[in-house]
mmCIF file of C-alpha atoms and ligand atoms in Angstrom:
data_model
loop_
_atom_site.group_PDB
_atom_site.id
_atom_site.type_symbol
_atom_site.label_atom_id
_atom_site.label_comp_id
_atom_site.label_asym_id
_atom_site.label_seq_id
_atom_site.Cartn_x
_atom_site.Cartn_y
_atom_site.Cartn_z
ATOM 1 C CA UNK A 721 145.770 166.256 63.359
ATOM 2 C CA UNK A 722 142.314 167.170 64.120
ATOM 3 C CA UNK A 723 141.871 170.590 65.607
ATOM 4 C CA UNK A 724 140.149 171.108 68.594
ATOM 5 C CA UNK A 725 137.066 173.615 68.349
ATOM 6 C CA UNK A 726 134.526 174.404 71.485
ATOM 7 C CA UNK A 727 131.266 172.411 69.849
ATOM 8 C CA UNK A 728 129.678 173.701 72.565
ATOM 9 C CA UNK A 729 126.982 171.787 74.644
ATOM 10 C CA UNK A 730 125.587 168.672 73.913
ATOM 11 C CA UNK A 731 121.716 168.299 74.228
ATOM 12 C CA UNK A 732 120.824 165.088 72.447
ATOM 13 C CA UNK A 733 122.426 161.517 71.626
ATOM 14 C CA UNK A 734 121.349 158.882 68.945
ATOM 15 C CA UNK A 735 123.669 155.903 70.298
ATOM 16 C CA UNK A 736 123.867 154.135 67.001
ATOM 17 C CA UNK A 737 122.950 155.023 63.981
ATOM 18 C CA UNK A 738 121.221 151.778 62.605
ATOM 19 C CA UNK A 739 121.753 153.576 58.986
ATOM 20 C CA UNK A 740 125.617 154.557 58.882
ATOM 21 C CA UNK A 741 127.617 151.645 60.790
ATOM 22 C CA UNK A 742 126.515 152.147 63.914
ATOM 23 C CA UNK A 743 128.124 155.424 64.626
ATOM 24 C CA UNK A 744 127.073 157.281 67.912
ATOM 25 C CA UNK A 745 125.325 160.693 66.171
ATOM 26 C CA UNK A 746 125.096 163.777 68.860
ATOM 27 C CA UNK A 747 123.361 167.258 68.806
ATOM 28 C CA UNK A 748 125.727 169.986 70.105
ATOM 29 C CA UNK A 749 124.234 173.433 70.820
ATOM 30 C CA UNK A 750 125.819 176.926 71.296
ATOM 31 C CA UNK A 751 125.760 180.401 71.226
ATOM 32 C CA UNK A 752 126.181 182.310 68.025
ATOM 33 C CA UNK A 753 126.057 186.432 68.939
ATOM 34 C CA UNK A 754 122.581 186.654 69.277
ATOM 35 C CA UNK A 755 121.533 183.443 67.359
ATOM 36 C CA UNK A 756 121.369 179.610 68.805
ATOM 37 C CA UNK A 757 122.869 177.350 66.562
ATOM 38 C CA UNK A 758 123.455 173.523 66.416
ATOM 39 C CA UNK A 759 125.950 170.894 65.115
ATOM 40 C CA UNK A 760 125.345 167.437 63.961
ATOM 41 C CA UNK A 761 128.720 165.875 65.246
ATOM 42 C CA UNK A 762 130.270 162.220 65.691
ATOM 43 C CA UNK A 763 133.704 161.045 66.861
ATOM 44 C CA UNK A 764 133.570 158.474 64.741
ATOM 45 C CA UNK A 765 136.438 158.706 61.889
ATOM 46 C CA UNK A 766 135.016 156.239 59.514
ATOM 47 C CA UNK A 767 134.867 156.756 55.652
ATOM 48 C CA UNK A 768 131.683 158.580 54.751
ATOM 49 C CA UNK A 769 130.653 159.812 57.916
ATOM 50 C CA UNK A 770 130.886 163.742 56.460
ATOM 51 C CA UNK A 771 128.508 162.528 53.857
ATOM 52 C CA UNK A 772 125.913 161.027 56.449
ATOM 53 C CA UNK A 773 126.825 163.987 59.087
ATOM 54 C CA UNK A 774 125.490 166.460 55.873
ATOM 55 C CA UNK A 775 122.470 164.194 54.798
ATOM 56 C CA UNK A 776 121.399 164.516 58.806
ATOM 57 C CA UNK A 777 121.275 167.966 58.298
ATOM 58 C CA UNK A 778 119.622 168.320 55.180
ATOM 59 C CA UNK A 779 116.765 166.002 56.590
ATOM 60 C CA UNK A 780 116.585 168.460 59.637
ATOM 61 C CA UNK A 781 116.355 171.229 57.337
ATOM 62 C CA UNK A 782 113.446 169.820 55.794
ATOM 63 C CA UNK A 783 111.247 168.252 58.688
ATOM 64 C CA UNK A 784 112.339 170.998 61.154
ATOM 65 C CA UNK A 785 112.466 174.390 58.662
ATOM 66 C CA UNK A 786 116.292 174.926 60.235
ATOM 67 C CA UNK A 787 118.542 176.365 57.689
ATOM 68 C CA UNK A 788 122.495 175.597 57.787
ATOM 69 C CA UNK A 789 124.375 179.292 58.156
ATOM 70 C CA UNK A 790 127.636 177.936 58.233
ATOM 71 C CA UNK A 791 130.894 175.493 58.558
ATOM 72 C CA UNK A 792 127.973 172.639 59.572
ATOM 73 C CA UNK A 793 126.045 175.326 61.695
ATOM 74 C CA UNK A 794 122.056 174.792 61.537
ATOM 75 C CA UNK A 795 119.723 177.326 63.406
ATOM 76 C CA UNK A 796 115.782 178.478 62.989
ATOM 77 C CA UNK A 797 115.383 181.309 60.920
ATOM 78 C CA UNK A 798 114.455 183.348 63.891
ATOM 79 C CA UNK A 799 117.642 182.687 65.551
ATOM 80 C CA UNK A 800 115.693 181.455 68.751
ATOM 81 C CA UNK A 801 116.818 178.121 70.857
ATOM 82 C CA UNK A 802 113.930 175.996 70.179
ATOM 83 C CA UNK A 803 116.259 173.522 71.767
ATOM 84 C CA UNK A 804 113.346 170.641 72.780
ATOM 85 C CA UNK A 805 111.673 170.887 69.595
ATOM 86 C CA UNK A 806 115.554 170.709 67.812
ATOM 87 C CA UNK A 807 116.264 167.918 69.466
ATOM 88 C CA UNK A 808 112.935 165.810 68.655
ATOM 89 C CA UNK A 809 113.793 167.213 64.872
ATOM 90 C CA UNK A 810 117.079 165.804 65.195
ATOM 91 C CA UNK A 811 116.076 162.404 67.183
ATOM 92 C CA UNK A 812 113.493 162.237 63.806
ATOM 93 C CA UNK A 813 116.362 163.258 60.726
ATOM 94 C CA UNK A 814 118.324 160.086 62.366
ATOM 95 C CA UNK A 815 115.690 157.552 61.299
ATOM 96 C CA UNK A 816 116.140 158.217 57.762
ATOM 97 C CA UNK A 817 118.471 156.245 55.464
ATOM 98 C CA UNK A 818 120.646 158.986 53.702
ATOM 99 C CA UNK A 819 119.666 158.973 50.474
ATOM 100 C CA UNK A 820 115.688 158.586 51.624
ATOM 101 C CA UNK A 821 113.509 161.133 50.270
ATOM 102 C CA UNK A 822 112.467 163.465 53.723
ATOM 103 C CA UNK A 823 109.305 165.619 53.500
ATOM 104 C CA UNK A 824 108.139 168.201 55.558
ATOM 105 C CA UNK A 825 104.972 166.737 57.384
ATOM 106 C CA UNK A 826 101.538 168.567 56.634
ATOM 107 C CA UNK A 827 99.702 170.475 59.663
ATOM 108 C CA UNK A 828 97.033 167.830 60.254
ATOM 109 C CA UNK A 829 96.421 164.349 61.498
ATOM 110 C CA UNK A 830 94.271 161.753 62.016
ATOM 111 C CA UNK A 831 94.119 161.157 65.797
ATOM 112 C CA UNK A 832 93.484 157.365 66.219
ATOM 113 C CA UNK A 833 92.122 157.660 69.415
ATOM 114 C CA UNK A 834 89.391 160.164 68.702
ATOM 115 C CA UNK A 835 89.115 159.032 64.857
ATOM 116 C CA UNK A 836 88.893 163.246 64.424
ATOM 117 C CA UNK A 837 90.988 164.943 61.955
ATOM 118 C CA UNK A 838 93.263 167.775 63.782
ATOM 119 C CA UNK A 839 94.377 170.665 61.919
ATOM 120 C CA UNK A 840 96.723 173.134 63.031
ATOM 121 C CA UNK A 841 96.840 177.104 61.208
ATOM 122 C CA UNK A 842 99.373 179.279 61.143
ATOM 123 C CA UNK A 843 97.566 182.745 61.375
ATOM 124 C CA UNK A 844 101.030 184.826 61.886
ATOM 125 C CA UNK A 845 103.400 186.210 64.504
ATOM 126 C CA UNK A 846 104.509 182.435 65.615
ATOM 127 C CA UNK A 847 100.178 181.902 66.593
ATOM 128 C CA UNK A 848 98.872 178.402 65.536
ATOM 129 C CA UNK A 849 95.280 177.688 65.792
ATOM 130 C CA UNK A 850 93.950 173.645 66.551
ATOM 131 C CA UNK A 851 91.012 172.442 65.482
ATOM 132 C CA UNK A 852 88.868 169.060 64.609
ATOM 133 C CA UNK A 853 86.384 168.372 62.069
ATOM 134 C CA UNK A 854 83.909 166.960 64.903
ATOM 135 C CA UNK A 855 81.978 168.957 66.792
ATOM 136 C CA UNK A 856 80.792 168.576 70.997
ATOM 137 C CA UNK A 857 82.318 168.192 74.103
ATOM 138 C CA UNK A 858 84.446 165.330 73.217
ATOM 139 C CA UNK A 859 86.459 166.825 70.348
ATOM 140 C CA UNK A 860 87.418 169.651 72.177
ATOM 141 C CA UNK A 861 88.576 168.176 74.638
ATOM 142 C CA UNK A 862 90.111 166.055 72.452
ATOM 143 C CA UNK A 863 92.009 169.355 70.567
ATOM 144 C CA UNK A 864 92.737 170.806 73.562
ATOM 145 C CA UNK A 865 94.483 167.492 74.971
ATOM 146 C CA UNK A 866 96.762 167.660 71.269
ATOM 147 C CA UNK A 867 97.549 171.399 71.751
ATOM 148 C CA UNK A 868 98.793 170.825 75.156
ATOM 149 C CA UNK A 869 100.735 168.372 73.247
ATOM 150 C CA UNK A 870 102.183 170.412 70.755
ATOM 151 C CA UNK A 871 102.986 173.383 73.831
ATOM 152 C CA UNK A 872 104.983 170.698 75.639
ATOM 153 C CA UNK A 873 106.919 169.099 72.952
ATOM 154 C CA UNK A 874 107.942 172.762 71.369
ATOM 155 C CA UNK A 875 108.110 174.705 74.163
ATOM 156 C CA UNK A 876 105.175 176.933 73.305
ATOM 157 C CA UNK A 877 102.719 179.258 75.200
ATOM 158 C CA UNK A 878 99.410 179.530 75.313
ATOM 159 C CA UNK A 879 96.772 182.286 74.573
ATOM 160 C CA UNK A 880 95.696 183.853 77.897
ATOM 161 C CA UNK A 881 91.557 184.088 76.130
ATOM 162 C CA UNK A 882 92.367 181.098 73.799
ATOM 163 C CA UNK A 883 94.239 179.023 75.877
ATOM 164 C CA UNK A 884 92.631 175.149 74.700
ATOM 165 C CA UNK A 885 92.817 175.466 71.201
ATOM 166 C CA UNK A 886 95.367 178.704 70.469
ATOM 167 C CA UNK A 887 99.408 178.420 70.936
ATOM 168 C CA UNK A 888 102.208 180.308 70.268
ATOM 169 C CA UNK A 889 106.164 180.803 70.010
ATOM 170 C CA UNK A 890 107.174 183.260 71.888
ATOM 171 C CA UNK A 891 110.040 184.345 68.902
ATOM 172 C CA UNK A 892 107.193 185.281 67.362
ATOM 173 C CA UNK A 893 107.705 183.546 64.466
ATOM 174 C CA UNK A 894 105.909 180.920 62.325
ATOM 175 C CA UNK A 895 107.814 177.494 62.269
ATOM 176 C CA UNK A 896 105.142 175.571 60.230
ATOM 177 C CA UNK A 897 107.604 172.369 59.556
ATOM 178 C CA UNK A 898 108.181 172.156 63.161
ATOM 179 C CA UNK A 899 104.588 172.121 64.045
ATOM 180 C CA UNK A 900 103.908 169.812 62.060
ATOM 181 C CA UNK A 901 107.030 167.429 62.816
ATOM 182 C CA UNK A 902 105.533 167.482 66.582
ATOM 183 C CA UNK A 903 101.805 167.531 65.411
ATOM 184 C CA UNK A 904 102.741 163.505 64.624
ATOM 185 C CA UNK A 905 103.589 163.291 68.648
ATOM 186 C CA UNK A 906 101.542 165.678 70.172
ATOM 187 C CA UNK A 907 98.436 163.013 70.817
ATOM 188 C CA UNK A 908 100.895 160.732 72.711
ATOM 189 C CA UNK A 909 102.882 163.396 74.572
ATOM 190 C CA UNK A 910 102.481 161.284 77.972
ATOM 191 C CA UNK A 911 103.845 158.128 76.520
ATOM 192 C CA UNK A 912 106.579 159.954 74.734
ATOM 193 C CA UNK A 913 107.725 162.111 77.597
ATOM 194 C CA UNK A 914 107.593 158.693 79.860
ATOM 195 C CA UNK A 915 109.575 157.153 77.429
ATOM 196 C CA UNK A 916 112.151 159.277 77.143
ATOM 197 C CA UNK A 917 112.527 159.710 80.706
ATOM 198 C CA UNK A 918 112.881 155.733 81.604
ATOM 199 C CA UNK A 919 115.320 155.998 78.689
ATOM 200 C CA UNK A 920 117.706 158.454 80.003
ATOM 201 C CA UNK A 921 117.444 157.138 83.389
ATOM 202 C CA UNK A 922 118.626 153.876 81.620
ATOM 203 C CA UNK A 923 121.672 155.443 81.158
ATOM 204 C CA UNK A 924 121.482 156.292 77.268
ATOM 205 C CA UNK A 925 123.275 159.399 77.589
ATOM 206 C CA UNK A 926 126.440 157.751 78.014
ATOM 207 C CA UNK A 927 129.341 160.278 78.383
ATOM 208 C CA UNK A 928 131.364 161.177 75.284
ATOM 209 C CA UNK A 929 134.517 159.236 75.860
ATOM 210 C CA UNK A 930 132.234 156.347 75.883
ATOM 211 C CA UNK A 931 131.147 157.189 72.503
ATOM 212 C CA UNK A 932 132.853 155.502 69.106
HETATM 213 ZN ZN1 ZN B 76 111.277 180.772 66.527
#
């Protein structure tokens, strides 16, 4: 008999997993003393599914820099809640195949629309830095427009006297895997954030006893 545990809250659904049978694939979230920690969890009983739970987690390790702690616990090394940017990190571990190799993504781009190169720098204390290789009016608008990207999609601040081009986390802590998991998003933020709106007004976020 399974034993019931408190899982805590859940912030983020993958309906079915196109790479394990289907299964429905949630992100849980909860309070560990003074840390924020996160569960990969399905209520699916099929064969394997610890096996592709674990591989989830490994790739959200990777792309996101989480670490696990514990008994299937993941959390950010600075213990903060990060939860937006954890659940993009766990909406993005999904789409691999378990045994795919997962990288970390680098900190720059090529931003189609502008043809520009964006590069973000970590310079410390949880401060990243955006910039392009062009130069004018154009390209800094055009890094301002990404790192207003990358504030929304992690939750970030910006710099009161660098505030196009300079944000930060306010743990204070570098998360350089992150960055550059939402760096791939952060030129379409509109788009995404439409998206995922029409999506859970669709009704995606089914409730869990609807779940297999
Ligand atoms: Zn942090």
């Amino acid at each position: 008999m399974a034993s019931i545990v408190n899982i805590g809250r859940r912030v983020e659904l993958v309906p079915i997993d196109t790479h394990f049978k289907d299964i429905t694939l949630a992100l849980y979230r909860q309070q560990l003393h003074a840390r924020t920690v996160y569960r990969v969890h399905t209520y699916s009983r099929l064969d394997g599914v610890p096996d592709r739970i674990q591989a989830v987690m490994k790739s959200m390790c990777i792309l996101g820099g989480m670490q696990e702690i514990s008994d299937g616990l993941l959390c950010f090394p600075c213990g903060a809640r990060h939860e937006a940017a954890c659940r993009r990190v766990f909406l993005e571990a999904c789409k691999y195949p378990s045994d795919a190799p997962v990288e970390p993504r680098p900190l720059q781009i090529l931003d189609k629309k502008s043809q520009l190169t964006i590069s973000v720098e970590s310079v410390g204390n949880g401060i990243y830095n955006v910039s392009s290789n062009g130069e004018g009016r154009s390209a800094t608008r055009r890094v301002a427009a990404i790192a207003g990207g990358l504030k929304k999609l992690g939750e970030m601040n910006t710099d009161a006297e660098n505030s196009d081009d300079s944000i930060n986390f306010s743990c204070g802590h570098s998360h350089d895997a992150l960055v550059g998991l939402l760096l791939v998003r952060a030129p379409n933020v509109r788009v995404i954030l439409r998206q995922e709106e029409a999506s859970a007004s669709r009704g995606v976020l089914s409730a869990p006893s609807q779940q297999t």
